[in-house]
GROMACS .gro file of C-alpha atoms in nm:
model
  406
    1MET     CA    1  -4.406  -0.148  -0.415
    2SER     CA    2  -4.434  -0.029  -0.751
    3ILE     CA    3  -4.063   0.067  -0.910
    4ASP     CA    4  -4.011   0.433  -0.981
    5GLN     CA    5  -3.987   0.490  -1.344
    6ARG     CA    6  -3.749   0.759  -1.313
    7PRO     CA    7  -3.389   0.704  -1.357
    8ILE     CA    8  -3.127   0.708  -1.097
    9LEU     CA    9  -2.833   0.919  -1.211
   10ILE     CA   10  -2.483   0.796  -1.189
   11ALA     CA   11  -2.196   1.063  -1.194
   12GLY     CA   12  -1.895   0.875  -1.337
   13GLY     CA   13  -1.836   0.613  -1.592
   14GLY     CA   14  -1.525   0.443  -1.433
   15ILE     CA   15  -1.529   0.091  -1.240
   16GLY     CA   16  -1.744   0.211  -0.944
   17GLY     CA   17  -1.995   0.397  -1.169
   18PHE     CA   18  -2.050   0.093  -1.408
   19ALA     CA   19  -2.063  -0.150  -1.109
   20ALA     CA   20  -2.334   0.066  -0.959
   21ALA     CA   21  -2.524   0.062  -1.284
   22LEU     CA   22  -2.510  -0.299  -1.290
   23ALA     CA   23  -2.617  -0.342  -0.951
   24LEU     CA   24  -2.917  -0.097  -0.993
   25THR     CA   25  -3.041  -0.239  -1.339
   26LYS     CA   26  -3.039  -0.613  -1.174
   27GLN     CA   27  -3.293  -0.428  -0.938
   28GLY     CA   28  -3.521  -0.310  -1.224
   29ILE     CA   29  -3.415   0.034  -1.194
   30LYS     CA   30  -3.337   0.265  -1.482
   31VAL     CA   31  -3.015   0.417  -1.481
   32LYS     CA   32  -2.847   0.695  -1.662
   33VAL     CA   33  -2.442   0.710  -1.638
   34PHE     CA   34  -2.274   1.032  -1.706
   35GLU     CA   35  -1.891   1.034  -1.813
   36GLN     CA   36  -1.688   1.344  -1.871
   37ALA     CA   37  -1.458   1.171  -2.127
   38PRO     CA   38  -1.566   1.164  -2.469
   39GLU     CA   39  -1.586   0.789  -2.482
   40ILE     CA   40  -1.609   0.519  -2.228
   41GLY     CA   41  -1.285   0.358  -2.149
   42GLU     CA   42  -1.044   0.313  -1.867
   43ILE     CA   43  -0.689   0.441  -1.849
   44GLY     CA   44  -0.413   0.299  -1.603
   45ALA     CA   45  -0.246  -0.042  -1.599
   46GLY     CA   46  -0.295  -0.360  -1.377
   47ILE     CA   47  -0.490  -0.388  -1.050
   48GLN     CA   48  -0.481  -0.671  -0.789
   49LEU     CA   49  -0.805  -0.822  -0.708
   50GLY     CA   50  -0.859  -1.019  -0.367
   51PRO     CA   51  -1.124  -1.269  -0.324
   52ASN     CA   52  -1.366  -0.995  -0.217
   53ALA     CA   53  -1.360  -0.856  -0.579
   54PHE     CA   54  -1.457  -1.180  -0.700
   55HIS     CA   55  -1.741  -1.219  -0.466
   56ALA     CA   56  -1.853  -0.880  -0.579
   57PHE     CA   57  -1.820  -0.993  -0.947
   58ASP     CA   58  -2.034  -1.322  -0.872
   59ALA     CA   59  -2.304  -1.107  -0.696
   60LEU     CA   60  -2.329  -0.869  -1.013
   61GLY     CA   61  -2.346  -1.170  -1.264
   62ILE     CA   62  -2.021  -1.114  -1.414
   63GLY     CA   63  -1.800  -1.365  -1.222
   64GLU     CA   64  -1.716  -1.579  -1.532
   65ILE     CA   65  -1.643  -1.297  -1.760
   66ALA     CA   66  -1.403  -1.143  -1.516
   67ARG     CA   67  -1.238  -1.460  -1.437
   68GLY     CA   68  -1.161  -1.533  -1.792
   69LYS     CA   69  -0.956  -1.216  -1.818
   70ALA     CA   70  -0.786  -1.241  -1.500
   71VAL     CA   71  -0.441  -1.381  -1.415
   72TYR     CA   72  -0.420  -1.607  -1.109
   73THR     CA   73  -0.115  -1.574  -0.902
   74ASP     CA   74   0.062  -1.852  -0.703
   75TYR     CA   75   0.147  -1.619  -0.430
   76MET     CA   76   0.203  -1.266  -0.304
   77VAL     CA   77   0.579  -1.196  -0.188
   78MET     CA   78   0.757  -0.905  -0.030
   79HIS     CA   79   1.139  -0.859  -0.067
   80ASP     CA   80   1.362  -0.595   0.057
   81ALA     CA   81   1.496  -0.387  -0.218
   82LEU     CA   82   1.825  -0.312  -0.064
   83ASP     CA   83   1.938  -0.672  -0.009
   84GLU     CA   84   1.678  -0.896  -0.162
   85TYR     CA   85   1.570  -1.052   0.162
   86GLN     CA   86   1.251  -1.229   0.148
   87VAL     CA   87   1.014  -1.048   0.388
   88GLY     CA   88   0.719  -1.254   0.363
   89LYS     CA   89   0.547  -1.498   0.125
   90ILE     CA   90   0.199  -1.580   0.131
   91PRO     CA   91   0.052  -1.871  -0.088
   92THR     CA   92  -0.249  -1.814  -0.305
   93ASP     CA   93  -0.310  -2.163  -0.426
   94GLU     CA   94  -0.592  -2.398  -0.364
   95HIS     CA   95  -0.571  -2.376   0.025
   96PHE     CA   96  -0.627  -1.987   0.003
   97ARG     CA   97  -0.911  -2.053  -0.244
   98GLU     CA   98  -1.057  -2.296  -0.002
   99ARG     CA   99  -1.004  -2.053   0.283
  100PHE     CA  100  -1.187  -1.754   0.104
  101GLY     CA  101  -1.414  -1.910  -0.160
  102ASN     CA  102  -1.236  -1.723  -0.428
  103PRO     CA  103  -0.898  -1.666  -0.580
  104TYR     CA  104  -0.638  -1.377  -0.575
  105ALA     CA  105  -0.571  -1.231  -0.921
  106VAL     CA  106  -0.425  -0.980  -1.128
  107ILE     CA  107  -0.608  -0.817  -1.418
  108HIS     CA  108  -0.563  -0.493  -1.651
  109ARG     CA  109  -0.814  -0.201  -1.550
  110ALA     CA  110  -0.944  -0.198  -1.898
  111ASP     CA  111  -1.069  -0.549  -1.872
  112ILE     CA  112  -1.239  -0.529  -1.539
  113HIS     CA  113  -1.396  -0.206  -1.680
  114GLY     CA  114  -1.510  -0.373  -1.995
  115SER     CA  115  -1.665  -0.660  -1.802
  116LEU     CA  116  -1.869  -0.408  -1.614
  117VAL     CA  117  -1.988  -0.206  -1.920
  118GLU     CA  118  -2.064  -0.533  -2.094
  119GLY     CA  119  -2.269  -0.659  -1.810
  120ALA     CA  120  -2.467  -0.359  -1.748
  121ALA     CA  121  -2.564  -0.329  -2.108
  122LYS     CA  122  -2.701  -0.674  -2.119
  123VAL     CA  123  -2.893  -0.660  -1.804
  124GLY     CA  124  -3.142  -0.351  -1.804
  125ASP     CA  125  -3.260   0.003  -1.896
  126LEU     CA  126  -2.931   0.182  -1.923
  127GLU     CA  127  -2.837   0.508  -2.092
  128VAL     CA  128  -2.465   0.629  -2.104
  129ILE     CA  129  -2.409   1.011  -2.178
  130THR     CA  130  -2.048   1.099  -2.240
  131ASP     CA  131  -1.869   1.439  -2.254
  132CYS     CA  132  -2.064   1.533  -1.973
  133ARG     CA  133  -1.882   1.741  -1.716
  134ILE     CA  134  -2.110   1.813  -1.417
  135GLN     CA  135  -2.093   2.165  -1.305
  136SER     CA  136  -2.369   2.169  -1.050
  137VAL     CA  137  -2.603   1.948  -0.847
  138SER     CA  138  -2.919   2.006  -0.667
  139GLN     CA  139  -3.213   1.816  -0.492
  140THR     CA  140  -3.557   1.884  -0.355
  141GLU     CA  141  -3.742   1.603  -0.154
  142ASP     CA  142  -3.878   1.445  -0.459
  143GLU     CA  143  -3.575   1.466  -0.703
  144VAL     CA  144  -3.224   1.543  -0.794
  145SER     CA  145  -3.103   1.732  -1.082
  146ILE     CA  146  -2.753   1.790  -1.241
  147THR     CA  147  -2.644   2.029  -1.502
  148ASP     CA  148  -2.340   1.989  -1.739
  149GLN     CA  149  -2.088   2.230  -1.905
  150HIS     CA  150  -2.310   2.246  -2.205
  151GLY     CA  151  -2.612   2.381  -1.994
  152ASN     CA  152  -2.803   2.047  -2.025
  153THR     CA  153  -2.989   1.952  -1.708
  154TYR     CA  154  -3.075   1.601  -1.623
  155VAL     CA  155  -3.346   1.492  -1.345
  156GLY     CA  156  -3.376   1.170  -1.180
  157GLN     CA  157  -3.511   1.008  -0.858
  158ALA     CA  158  -3.143   0.991  -0.694
  159LEU     CA  159  -2.791   1.071  -0.785
  160ILE     CA  160  -2.479   0.847  -0.702
  161GLY     CA  161  -2.154   1.044  -0.699
  162ALA     CA  162  -1.903   0.786  -0.844
  163ASP     CA  163  -1.706   1.060  -1.000
  164GLY     CA  164  -1.359   0.958  -0.840
  165VAL     CA  165  -1.089   1.120  -0.649
  166LYS     CA  166  -1.188   1.475  -0.763
  167SER     CA  167  -1.550   1.419  -0.710
  168VAL     CA  168  -1.773   1.736  -0.805
  169VAL     CA  169  -2.056   1.560  -0.626
  170ARG     CA  170  -1.846   1.522  -0.287
  171GLU     CA  171  -1.736   1.891  -0.330
  172THR     CA  172  -2.076   2.001  -0.351
  173LEU     CA  173  -2.191   1.799  -0.051
  174VAL     CA  174  -1.882   1.785   0.195
  175GLY     CA  175  -1.628   2.031   0.041
  176ASP     CA  176  -1.333   1.869   0.239
  177PRO     CA  177  -0.961   1.898   0.121
  178ALA     CA  178  -0.750   1.640  -0.037
  179LEU     CA  179  -0.444   1.529   0.162
  180VAL     CA  180  -0.175   1.534  -0.108
  181THR     CA  181   0.073   1.260   0.024
  182GLY     CA  182   0.398   1.355  -0.144
  183HIS     CA  183   0.415   0.991  -0.278
  184VAL     CA  184   0.428   0.979  -0.647
  185VAL     CA  185   0.326   0.661  -0.838
  186TYR     CA  186   0.471   0.571  -1.185
  187ARG     CA  187   0.297   0.289  -1.364
  188ALA     CA  188   0.361   0.125  -1.712
  189VAL     CA  189   0.287  -0.206  -1.884
  190VAL     CA  190   0.587  -0.422  -2.028
  191PRO     CA  191   0.567  -0.658  -2.330
  192LYS     CA  192   0.648  -1.016  -2.181
  193ASN     CA  193   0.949  -1.029  -2.438
  194GLU     CA  194   1.105  -0.720  -2.279
  195PHE     CA  195   1.078  -0.846  -1.928
  196PRO     CA  196   1.364  -1.006  -1.721
  197ASP     CA  197   1.351  -1.371  -1.717
  198ASN     CA  198   1.462  -1.382  -1.350
  199LEU     CA  199   1.151  -1.169  -1.263
  200LYS     CA  200   0.886  -1.357  -1.462
  201TRP     CA  201   0.723  -1.487  -1.132
  202ASN     CA  202   0.348  -1.575  -1.144
  203ALA     CA  203   0.295  -1.371  -0.834
  204ALA     CA  204   0.201  -1.023  -0.703
  205SER     CA  205   0.543  -0.902  -0.619
  206ILE     CA  206   0.677  -0.600  -0.417
  207TRP     CA  207   1.032  -0.476  -0.335
  208VAL     CA  208   1.007  -0.237  -0.047
  209GLY     CA  209   1.301   0.027   0.010
  210PRO     CA  210   1.356   0.343   0.214
  211ASN     CA  211   1.087   0.586   0.099
  212CYS     CA  212   1.013   0.386  -0.209
  213HIS     CA  213   0.879   0.064  -0.350
  214LEU     CA  214   0.853  -0.147  -0.677
  215VAL     CA  215   0.570  -0.363  -0.774
  216HIS     CA  216   0.533  -0.627  -1.071
  217TYR     CA  217   0.301  -0.903  -1.187
  218PRO     CA  218   0.198  -1.055  -1.512
  219LEU     CA  219  -0.115  -0.950  -1.715
  220ARG     CA  220  -0.327  -1.078  -2.013
  221GLY     CA  221  -0.216  -1.436  -1.988
  222GLY     CA  222   0.133  -1.350  -1.893
  223GLU     CA  223   0.190  -1.166  -2.222
  224GLU     CA  224   0.257  -0.848  -2.046
  225TYR     CA  225   0.374  -0.732  -1.703
  226ASN     CA  226   0.261  -0.460  -1.488
  227VAL     CA  227   0.533  -0.228  -1.340
  228VAL     CA  228   0.486   0.021  -1.056
  229VAL     CA  229   0.714   0.224  -0.866
  230THR     CA  230   0.653   0.465  -0.583
  231PHE     CA  231   0.869   0.716  -0.395
  232HIS     CA  232   0.845   1.027  -0.182
  233SER     CA  233   0.881   1.326  -0.374
  234ARG     CA  234   1.146   1.594  -0.324
  235GLN     CA  235   0.897   1.848  -0.440
  236GLN     CA  236   0.575   1.994  -0.358
  237GLU     CA  237   0.306   1.791  -0.536
  238GLU     CA  238  -0.026   1.867  -0.665
  239TRP     CA  239  -0.296   1.571  -0.698
  240GLY     CA  240  -0.303   1.460  -1.066
  241VAL     CA  241  -0.179   1.243  -1.358
  242THR     CA  242   0.113   1.366  -1.593
  243ASP     CA  243   0.350   1.207  -1.812
  244GLY     CA  244   0.645   1.078  -1.625
  245SER     CA  245   1.021   1.060  -1.717
  246LYS     CA  246   1.285   0.809  -1.654
  247GLU     CA  247   1.533   1.019  -1.546
  248GLU     CA  248   1.321   1.132  -1.261
  249VAL     CA  249   1.259   0.764  -1.146
  250LEU     CA  250   1.601   0.687  -1.165
  251SER     CA  251   1.718   0.978  -0.950
  252TYR     CA  252   1.498   0.799  -0.662
  253PHE     CA  253   1.617   0.459  -0.659
  254GLU     CA  254   1.982   0.473  -0.589
  255GLY     CA  255   2.098   0.193  -0.366
  256ILE     CA  256   1.839  -0.060  -0.496
  257CYS     CA  257   1.971  -0.403  -0.556
  258PRO     CA  258   2.032  -0.479  -0.929
  259LYS     CA  259   1.770  -0.743  -0.949
  260ALA     CA  260   1.489  -0.491  -0.857
  261ARG     CA  261   1.663  -0.209  -1.037
  262GLN     CA  262   1.591  -0.378  -1.353
  263LEU     CA  263   1.228  -0.274  -1.323
  264ILE     CA  264   1.291   0.105  -1.350
  265GLU     CA  265   1.502   0.049  -1.695
  266LEU     CA  266   1.219  -0.139  -1.863
  267PRO     CA  267   0.937   0.095  -1.952
  268LYS     CA  268   0.958   0.315  -2.280
  269CYS     CA  269   0.705   0.573  -2.130
  270TRP     CA  270   0.542   0.617  -1.802
  271LYS     CA  271   0.226   0.766  -1.645
  272ARG     CA  272   0.284   0.977  -1.328
  273TRP     CA  273   0.039   1.003  -1.047
  274ALA     CA  274   0.078   1.226  -0.748
  275THR     CA  275  -0.131   1.068  -0.480
  276ALA     CA  276  -0.391   1.182  -0.216
  277ASP     CA  277  -0.657   1.054  -0.008
  278ARG     CA  278  -0.887   1.235   0.229
  279GLU     CA  279  -0.991   1.195   0.582
  280PRO     CA  280  -1.273   0.915   0.621
  281ILE     CA  281  -1.618   1.087   0.695
  282SER     CA  282  -1.889   0.954   0.875
  283GLN     CA  283  -2.177   1.051   0.631
  284TRP     CA  284  -2.183   1.031   0.259
  285THR     CA  285  -2.569   1.007   0.214
  286PHE     CA  286  -2.714   1.337   0.205
  287GLY     CA  287  -3.098   1.299   0.100
  288ARG     CA  288  -3.125   1.170  -0.243
  289ILE     CA  289  -2.761   1.170  -0.315
  290THR     CA  290  -2.496   0.936  -0.193
  291LEU     CA  291  -2.120   0.893  -0.276
  292LEU     CA  292  -1.948   0.543  -0.397
  293GLY     CA  293  -1.576   0.432  -0.456
  294ASP     CA  294  -1.316   0.693  -0.450
  295ALA     CA  295  -1.555   0.959  -0.431
  296ALA     CA  296  -1.677   0.817  -0.090
  297HIS     CA  297  -1.339   0.687   0.029
  298PRO     CA  298  -1.038   0.800  -0.184
  299THR     CA  299  -0.730   0.607  -0.064
  300THR     CA  300  -0.372   0.539  -0.131
  301GLN     CA  301  -0.265   0.230  -0.306
  302TYR     CA  302  -0.099   0.048  -0.025
  303MET     CA  303  -0.375  -0.206   0.040
  304ALA     CA  304  -0.418  -0.270  -0.335
  305GLN     CA  305  -0.829  -0.236  -0.254
  306GLY     CA  306  -0.938   0.084  -0.429
  307ALA     CA  307  -1.135  -0.100  -0.711
  308CYS     CA  308  -1.225  -0.373  -0.483
  309MET     CA  309  -1.388  -0.118  -0.253
  310ALA     CA  310  -1.573   0.024  -0.531
  311LEU     CA  311  -1.699  -0.302  -0.628
  312GLU     CA  312  -1.802  -0.388  -0.285
  313ASP     CA  313  -1.996  -0.050  -0.261
  314ALA     CA  314  -2.194  -0.129  -0.558
  315VAL     CA  315  -2.291  -0.472  -0.444
  316THR     CA  316  -2.398  -0.343  -0.111
  317LEU     CA  317  -2.597  -0.035  -0.249
  318GLY     CA  318  -2.779  -0.306  -0.468
  319GLU     CA  319  -2.861  -0.511  -0.172
  320ALA     CA  320  -2.965  -0.223   0.036
  321LEU     CA  321  -3.216  -0.132  -0.239
  322ARG     CA  322  -3.344  -0.481  -0.255
  323VAL     CA  323  -3.419  -0.519   0.109
  324CYS     CA  324  -3.569  -0.165   0.143
  325ASN     CA  325  -3.788  -0.237  -0.154
  326ASN     CA  326  -3.603   0.036  -0.359
  327ASP     CA  327  -3.711   0.307  -0.102
  328ILE     CA  328  -3.422   0.551  -0.179
  329HIS     CA  329  -3.375   0.715   0.170
  330GLN     CA  330  -3.388   0.399   0.363
  331ALA     CA  331  -3.169   0.218   0.111
  332PHE     CA  332  -2.919   0.484   0.099
  333ASP     CA  333  -2.907   0.538   0.474
  334LEU     CA  334  -2.852   0.145   0.501
  335TYR     CA  335  -2.566   0.146   0.232
  336GLN     CA  336  -2.350   0.400   0.403
  337LYS     CA  337  -2.394   0.255   0.761
  338SER     CA  338  -2.302  -0.072   0.607
  339ARG     CA  339  -1.980   0.077   0.431
  340ILE     CA  340  -1.833   0.373   0.638
  341SER     CA  341  -1.633   0.166   0.898
  342ARG     CA  342  -1.502  -0.087   0.659
  343THR     CA  343  -1.390   0.171   0.394
  344ALA     CA  344  -1.248   0.388   0.648
  345ARG     CA  345  -1.059   0.107   0.774
  346ILE     CA  346  -0.890   0.058   0.434
  347VAL     CA  347  -0.818   0.446   0.418
  348LEU     CA  348  -0.617   0.423   0.758
  349SER     CA  349  -0.469   0.085   0.708
  350SER     CA  350  -0.344   0.184   0.378
  351ARG     CA  351  -0.142   0.485   0.524
  352GLU     CA  352   0.010   0.255   0.787
  353MET     CA  353   0.098   0.007   0.521
  354GLY     CA  354   0.259   0.282   0.311
  355LYS     CA  355   0.493   0.342   0.629
  356LEU     CA  356   0.575  -0.028   0.649
  357TYR     CA  357   0.671  -0.057   0.305
  358HIS     CA  358   0.893   0.253   0.305
  359ALA     CA  359   1.065   0.210   0.628
  360HIS     CA  360   1.428   0.281   0.682
  361GLY     CA  361   1.690   0.225   0.951
  362VAL     CA  362   1.605   0.031   1.264
  363GLN     CA  363   1.227   0.045   1.139
  364ARG     CA  364   1.336  -0.140   0.838
  365LEU     CA  365   1.491  -0.403   1.062
  366ILE     CA  366   1.172  -0.429   1.252
  367ARG     CA  367   0.971  -0.480   0.927
  368ASN     CA  368   1.179  -0.755   0.806
  369ASP     CA  369   1.146  -0.952   1.115
  370LEU     CA  370   0.751  -0.899   1.138
  371TRP     CA  371   0.658  -1.210   0.942
  372ARG     CA  372   0.963  -1.427   0.996
  373GLY     CA  373   0.821  -1.796   1.029
  374ARG     CA  374   0.470  -1.714   1.000
  375SER     CA  375   0.255  -1.997   0.841
  376ALA     CA  376   0.013  -1.945   0.552
  377GLU     CA  377  -0.282  -2.008   0.798
  378ARG     CA  378  -0.173  -1.716   1.030
  379PHE     CA  379  -0.141  -1.504   0.736
  380TYR     CA  380  -0.498  -1.588   0.616
  381ASP     CA  381  -0.657  -1.552   0.966
  382ALA     CA  382  -0.502  -1.188   0.955
  383MET     CA  383  -0.677  -1.128   0.614
  384GLU     CA  384  -1.002  -1.285   0.714
  385TRP     CA  385  -1.160  -0.917   0.782
  386LEU     CA  386  -1.062  -0.819   0.436
  387TYR     CA  387  -1.122  -1.112   0.206
  388GLY     CA  388  -1.429  -1.268   0.406
  389TRP     CA  389  -1.652  -1.004   0.269
  390LYS     CA  390  -1.949  -1.134   0.051
  391VAL     CA  391  -2.288  -1.042  -0.046
  392GLU     CA  392  -2.442  -1.251   0.240
  393ASN     CA  393  -2.268  -1.045   0.503
  394CYS     CA  394  -2.245  -0.700   0.324
  395LEU     CA  395  -2.531  -0.519   0.535
  396VAL     CA  396  -2.409  -0.684   0.870
  397ALA     CA  397  -2.193  -0.383   0.976
  398ALA     CA  398  -2.530  -0.145   0.966
  399GLN     CA  399  -2.652  -0.333   1.270
  400HIS     CA  400  -2.368  -0.204   1.464
  401PHE     CA  401  -2.345   0.152   1.338
  402GLN     CA  402  -2.328   0.399   1.616
  403GLY     CA  403  -2.403   0.702   1.419
  404LYS     CA  404  -2.176   0.995   1.348
  405VAL     CA  405  -1.816   0.997   1.495
  406ALA     CA  406  -1.807   1.238   1.796
   0.00000   0.00000   0.00000
């Protein structure tokens, strides 16, 4: 089948958008990426990468680039933030890598985004249009068009809505409400020389407390440390990002043990995220338009899988186009059937993990007993569904898809 010479339009120039661009250009498809910011870049701080993310990097052809920018942890560890009790510790050593075929690592968002941009630019026919805030979306049987805030209209053979948690494309197609959690996340990056020596662990570390938790891990060769704190807000929140204040953070962490409390004294400035997700949906392909990443399945951060799911989406979409000989309708349908149940499981599991992290009273005691004496292999068995994903099995779920949820 000859390749349609019209571009596929991608709304959103974040991790999901450029991963999709890379996956499509590898299939010989022209791509136009539209980003509302005046320049391509990525805000935020660190993110965690499971083996599934590295499987996706490898499939996209940027595995070595990403590996060169990541920090490889020795373990994941959870402590009770009230009394320092070690709730669970999972080695991420050579046995972990043998089991899952790739490492567990942490990386700065800007580094992973840069790797994708670099890879996409090298591979194929890619055009990037910035300062483009999409105002409207329409489609016919044969094409899709978008119009931006300047009145410019762009036409392509299809559209991928990778425009994030506040997706204009999703709003046009689905129009479902965001579910504001009331949980607030503060993120910051701290230089190595300002980080406490007694917390300089080569690990993805979490301190869990009543209605709150704290996370830290090294970035950029250990020269920086990512610090994240989360708490249940006392006020009515609106989904969004603002500057934060140390005074607010301090007011939510009374009773936390001194060792963990050091973390909230460190940053000179914070970014404040009021979080939300949406109910999982059973359809995100509509004709020649489909959704990807946070636009398709926005989730809370408790599974540390938001970026990983966007990468998986992109690889799966590329594979669907390959096996369907770039037939848009067939490929988009195969793609959504391959992804809906897995990403819904992430959204719902993340909600439950948040409850586990923030348990108090008797529920806290139960949480602290959950993994007592558990071996590494038992932890790995429980993680198989998550970290066992790879390009070779990314379309398997479509074989069992039962259609829309009743």
